[in-house]
Amino acid sequence: MNIKPSLAKSIVHQMKNIISFEINFMDIAGTIIASTDLSRVGNFHQAAFKVIQTKDVVIVKNNTEYIGAKKGINVPLLFQKDIIGVIGITGEIEEVEQYANIIKKMSEILVKETYVNQFQEKQLEYSEFIVHSILTNHKLESIEYNFNTEHYCIVGEFDSNILKYYKVIFECLKQIFPDMMFKHKFNGNKLFILRRINSQYDIKNSLSQLRKKLHQYINHDIYFGIGPIANNFTEAHESFHIANQTLDWNIHLHKQTILFYKELDLGLLFADTQSSSINQYIKKIISGIPNDEYDELKEIFDTYRQFNKSITKAAEHLFVHKNTFQYKLNKIETYTGYDPKDLTDFVKLYLAFLLNR
């Protein structure tokens, strides 16, 4: 692992806030790449080079003992058991020695944190690349993703744009799916998840947990649509498309937190229908009902449907006289021109009320 000068500079300045001595950071070639004494940056540090070779502390007793080195102490920095650099403290040995181990440990922690952050960034990029390729149906030769197990393709939609919560959402995903067998992509207010099927996890339960955790951290609601199981790249592309349709139908009609494609009924017919066509149909069938009477007459119709077009049972359920119920049912025909008692007209009215959410 090569330490970038920018990271070395950051570490040096953070360590300078802890101790008042001059601090140097040397790379694995023994070159000073960051220092509180800018005049030394770029110089060869022979004592640091010896640290690299021996992986041991090197104490410099005077300014002429090692080329490019001043009196002080130089300690190796390790990452995953490999030496990645040297940090040196300039000063009298008895004064700086007590700080050597502290500076070493804190510098190694900063390097590790940086590595973890960079690793997560790469994970995010790779994850988005995989899902983006599937969504656009543009499979590249450079993609190495194994569909050796079945996958769920999931689309979630938030109630507003969530890009500013990018990393928070990713952390929540990792907590809910700790095995990391998922890929994802953010797009505006939508979240696309490619999830390997694992018998240890119930997908509905996992998504419910994710929804709860996301609401806790970012205070936004999310609804999910889940497509059919996919076994390859092409099936995954189609599954994401269907999951998106399922989600749209869910938000438009069901308002369930999670809806599977296999749970759709009429949604199979209307999920891919343009909203303009749906609005035209609604307008044609029930726009004649006055706004101030719509909710009441819709309840009359829904109850009539619930009790299999039995006026007597529907009236009893609403605690009204059956003649009153019949009168209000007739008002629907007056306003729309469609008779609820006629089977063909009933179906047309049912679909219009159903779609008008």
XYZ file of C-alpha atoms in Angstrom:
357
model
C 0.000 0.000 0.000
C 1.498 3.316 -1.120
C 0.725 6.300 1.075
C -0.255 9.408 -0.857
C 1.529 12.636 0.105
C -1.833 14.238 0.861
C -2.588 11.575 3.492
C 0.940 11.816 4.905
C 0.590 15.601 5.145
C -2.750 15.242 6.946
C -1.270 12.769 9.447
C 1.767 14.967 10.119
C -0.346 18.013 10.837
C -2.765 16.074 13.061
C 0.158 14.668 15.050
C 1.642 18.173 15.356
C -1.529 19.172 17.220
C -0.679 16.534 19.834
C 3.036 17.186 20.364
C 5.127 20.319 19.812
C 8.062 18.597 18.083
C 8.832 18.568 14.361
C 7.375 15.510 12.611
C 8.332 13.825 9.326
C 6.604 11.171 7.250
C 8.744 8.998 4.986
C 7.593 6.587 2.274
C 8.941 3.056 1.710
C 11.823 4.463 -0.380
C 12.993 6.555 2.544
C 11.899 9.857 0.982
C 10.322 12.533 3.174
C 6.883 13.107 1.639
C 5.418 15.271 4.410
C 6.953 17.316 7.204
C 6.216 20.174 9.561
C 9.529 21.531 8.232
C 8.649 22.093 4.566
C 12.314 22.531 3.614
C 12.880 18.811 4.215
C 10.108 17.503 1.935
C 11.586 15.508 -0.966
C 14.870 14.742 0.795
C 16.206 11.231 1.335
C 16.112 10.078 4.980
C 18.688 7.333 5.553
C 17.426 6.459 9.043
C 13.914 5.940 7.660
C 15.328 3.698 4.928
C 16.945 1.578 7.640
C 13.575 1.369 9.435
C 12.030 0.105 6.181
C 14.712 -2.581 5.867
C 14.631 -3.748 9.493
C 10.991 -2.973 10.369
C 12.378 -1.730 13.659
C 12.746 1.586 15.472
C 15.834 3.633 14.600
C 17.131 6.243 17.029
C 19.254 9.056 15.578
C 21.682 10.327 18.216
C 23.086 13.288 16.263
C 22.482 15.194 13.025
C 25.419 13.594 11.199
C 24.773 9.936 11.977
C 22.448 9.310 8.977
C 22.147 11.167 5.677
C 19.172 13.529 5.669
C 18.235 12.657 9.258
C 18.215 14.780 12.387
C 18.431 13.809 16.038
C 15.262 12.020 17.087
C 13.341 8.769 16.780
C 11.881 7.016 13.728
C 9.257 4.269 13.965
C 7.741 1.929 11.341
C 4.083 2.223 10.376
C 2.371 -1.088 9.697
C -0.811 -1.969 7.872
C -1.968 -5.583 7.675
C 1.536 -6.613 8.856
C 3.256 -4.781 5.993
C 5.385 -1.698 6.485
C 3.857 1.249 4.648
C 6.028 4.123 5.834
C 7.980 5.691 8.664
C 7.085 8.514 10.974
C 9.863 10.424 12.694
C 9.948 12.861 15.603
C 12.808 15.368 15.740
C 14.229 16.317 19.152
C 16.200 15.183 22.167
C 15.849 11.413 22.566
C 14.724 11.517 26.206
C 12.017 14.053 25.275
C 10.610 12.491 22.087
C 10.930 8.794 22.957
C 7.880 8.845 25.214
C 5.695 9.982 22.279
C 6.934 7.458 19.710
C 4.475 4.639 20.402
C 1.497 6.984 20.738
C 2.272 8.713 17.425
C 2.809 5.337 15.755
C -0.524 3.916 16.902
C -2.516 7.038 16.060
C -0.912 7.296 12.617
C -1.716 3.641 11.887
C -5.333 4.233 12.925
C -5.599 7.189 10.543
C -4.142 5.096 7.697
C -6.588 2.276 8.430
C -9.567 4.653 8.512
C -8.510 6.114 5.179
C -8.133 2.641 3.674
C -11.577 1.598 4.919
C -13.147 4.742 3.468
C -11.423 4.196 0.130
C -12.488 0.540 0.115
C -16.095 1.546 0.756
C -15.917 4.105 -2.046
C -14.747 1.382 -4.426
C -17.542 -0.894 -3.217
C -20.052 1.845 -3.896
C -18.677 2.449 -7.386
C -18.589 -1.257 -8.292
C -22.040 -1.830 -6.859
C -23.516 1.044 -8.857
C -21.690 -0.072 -11.993
C -23.186 -3.575 -11.825
C -26.765 -2.384 -11.281
C -26.477 0.434 -13.828
C -25.296 -2.077 -16.427
C -28.286 -4.313 -15.715
C -30.779 -1.433 -15.757
C -29.475 -0.163 -19.098
C -29.160 -3.726 -20.442
C -25.585 -2.960 -21.436
C -23.418 -5.857 -20.351
C -19.707 -5.122 -20.578
C -16.966 -7.713 -20.873
C -15.215 -6.116 -17.896
C -18.144 -6.967 -15.607
C -17.408 -9.964 -13.438
C -20.562 -10.799 -11.529
C -21.677 -14.334 -10.877
C -25.364 -15.183 -11.186
C -24.770 -18.688 -9.854
C -27.637 -18.203 -7.397
C -31.118 -16.738 -7.754
C -31.539 -13.009 -7.228
C -34.272 -10.612 -6.211
C -34.481 -7.334 -8.103
C -35.928 -4.668 -5.828
C -36.892 -1.059 -6.476
C -37.596 1.295 -3.587
C -38.966 4.811 -3.823
C -38.575 7.489 -1.147
C -40.965 10.357 -0.603
C -38.246 12.823 -1.709
C -34.750 12.986 -3.234
C -32.291 11.061 -1.036
C -28.946 11.490 -2.809
C -27.579 13.579 0.067
C -28.108 10.534 2.339
C -26.089 8.315 -0.028
C -23.591 6.968 2.499
C -26.096 6.728 5.358
C -28.350 4.519 3.244
C -25.390 2.358 2.202
C -24.468 1.844 5.866
C -28.057 0.824 6.616
C -27.962 -1.653 3.732
C -24.763 -3.191 5.091
C -26.326 -3.580 8.536
C -29.444 -5.287 7.189
C -27.548 -7.431 4.663
C -24.247 -8.080 6.514
C -23.146 -10.770 4.064
C -22.828 -8.005 1.451
C -24.539 -10.177 -1.132
C -26.192 -7.168 -2.712
C -25.525 -4.451 -5.244
C -27.310 -1.157 -5.400
C -27.745 2.139 -7.206
C -29.300 5.440 -6.207
C -31.197 7.564 -8.716
C -33.004 10.630 -7.431
C -35.554 9.288 -4.984
C -35.231 5.653 -6.068
C -33.073 2.835 -4.732
C -32.313 -0.234 -6.875
C -31.153 -3.371 -5.067
C -29.849 -6.608 -6.571
C -30.009 -9.163 -3.759
C -28.860 -12.761 -3.752
C -31.476 -15.097 -2.349
C -30.319 -16.605 0.911
C -32.446 -18.973 2.966
C -31.128 -17.337 6.133
C -32.932 -14.113 5.294
C -36.574 -13.473 4.657
C -36.558 -10.682 2.089
C -39.803 -9.132 3.280
C -38.620 -9.079 6.880
C -35.226 -7.688 5.839
C -36.794 -4.899 3.807
C -39.129 -4.066 6.682
C -36.087 -3.731 8.941
C -34.350 -1.602 6.330
C -37.400 0.643 6.007
C -37.565 1.098 9.782
C -33.843 1.850 10.044
C -33.905 4.308 7.137
C -36.854 6.124 8.659
C -34.939 6.305 11.922
C -31.809 7.798 10.347
C -33.186 10.016 7.581
C -36.889 10.312 8.517
C -38.164 9.436 5.036
C -40.680 6.772 4.043
C -39.884 4.248 1.336
C -42.037 1.747 -0.559
C -40.696 -1.339 -2.332
C -41.631 -3.277 -5.446
C -40.022 -6.699 -6.004
C -39.723 -8.310 -9.421
C -39.687 -12.010 -10.363
C -36.634 -14.085 -9.456
C -33.683 -13.624 -11.840
C -31.009 -16.186 -12.703
C -28.939 -14.200 -15.216
C -28.164 -10.731 -16.534
C -31.056 -10.632 -19.026
C -33.612 -11.880 -16.499
C -32.355 -9.329 -13.982
C -32.889 -6.508 -16.495
C -36.473 -7.618 -17.069
C -37.044 -8.189 -13.348
C -35.962 -4.640 -12.498
C -38.403 -3.330 -15.111
C -41.221 -5.365 -13.602
C -40.199 -4.401 -10.055
C -40.460 -0.756 -11.083
C -43.947 -1.356 -12.513
C -44.925 -3.197 -9.334
C -43.662 -0.288 -7.258
C -45.625 2.247 -9.322
C -48.807 0.204 -8.924
C -48.102 -0.224 -5.220
C -47.697 3.511 -4.658
C -50.689 4.320 -6.851
C -53.104 1.820 -5.349
C -52.029 -0.565 -2.608
C -49.841 1.637 -0.407
C -48.228 -1.477 1.056
C -44.700 -1.074 2.352
C -43.559 -4.021 0.229
C -45.294 -5.534 -2.799
C -44.129 -8.576 -4.762
C -44.812 -8.886 -8.483
C -46.485 -12.233 -7.814
C -49.037 -10.464 -5.563
C -50.338 -8.279 -8.404
C -53.781 -8.915 -9.829
C -55.268 -6.087 -11.883
C -51.911 -4.440 -11.539
C -50.617 -6.868 -14.175
C -52.933 -5.146 -16.650
C -52.462 -1.552 -15.573
C -48.934 -1.345 -14.151
C -47.474 -0.511 -17.566
C -50.358 1.731 -18.652
C -49.527 5.400 -19.075
C -50.988 7.625 -16.371
C -52.490 9.887 -19.059
C -54.561 6.965 -20.378
C -55.670 6.060 -16.855
C -56.675 9.667 -16.149
C -58.669 9.813 -19.392
C -60.514 6.640 -18.413
C -61.300 7.969 -14.920
C -62.516 11.271 -16.367
C -64.732 9.513 -18.910
C -66.427 7.249 -16.361
C -66.810 9.123 -13.048
C -65.923 12.798 -13.575
C -69.630 13.649 -13.469
C -69.845 12.854 -9.742
C -69.758 16.121 -7.725
C -66.696 16.473 -5.512
C -68.763 16.959 -2.364
C -70.595 13.663 -2.979
C -67.711 11.585 -4.322
C -66.510 10.006 -1.059
C -70.032 9.061 0.030
C -71.007 7.536 -3.322
C -67.716 5.710 -3.585
C -68.350 4.168 -0.160
C -71.827 3.138 -1.373
C -70.337 1.482 -4.461
C -67.480 -0.208 -2.555
C -69.884 -1.650 0.005
C -72.216 -2.782 -2.784
C -69.241 -4.591 -4.357
C -68.056 -5.986 -1.007
C -71.409 -7.683 -0.439
C -71.588 -9.103 -3.963
C -74.152 -6.542 -5.190
C -76.600 -7.306 -2.374
C -78.413 -4.046 -1.547
C -79.920 -5.496 1.614
C -76.608 -6.646 3.121
C -74.759 -3.523 2.008
C -77.430 -1.268 3.527
C -77.335 -3.206 6.798
C -73.547 -2.870 6.903
C -73.774 0.925 6.559
C -76.777 1.140 8.946
C -79.014 2.804 6.349
C -82.431 1.848 4.993
C -82.221 -0.191 1.823
C -84.365 2.401 0.012
C -81.851 5.079 0.977
C -79.043 2.858 -0.238
C -80.911 2.227 -3.513
C -81.457 5.972 -3.933
C -77.759 6.712 -3.553
C -76.831 3.847 -5.881
C -79.169 5.358 -8.476
C -77.408 8.714 -8.061
C -74.207 7.069 -9.335
C -76.042 6.121 -12.534
C -77.518 9.638 -12.791
C -74.114 11.307 -12.522
C -72.132 8.850 -14.662
C -74.585 7.237 -17.050
C -73.427 3.813 -15.869
C -75.770 1.527 -13.919
C -74.032 -0.286 -11.017
C -76.657 -3.049 -11.219
C -75.643 -3.862 -14.807
C -72.639 -6.206 -14.877
C -70.823 -4.471 -17.749
C -71.403 -1.009 -16.255
C -70.442 -2.301 -12.809
C -67.025 -3.430 -14.095
C -66.415 -0.047 -15.747
C -67.322 1.800 -12.547
C -65.253 -0.563 -10.416
C -62.112 0.036 -12.484
C -62.638 3.808 -12.485
C -63.056 3.967 -8.686
C -60.144 1.584 -8.252
C -57.782 3.633 -10.410
C -58.823 6.983 -8.994
C -56.551 7.058 -5.941
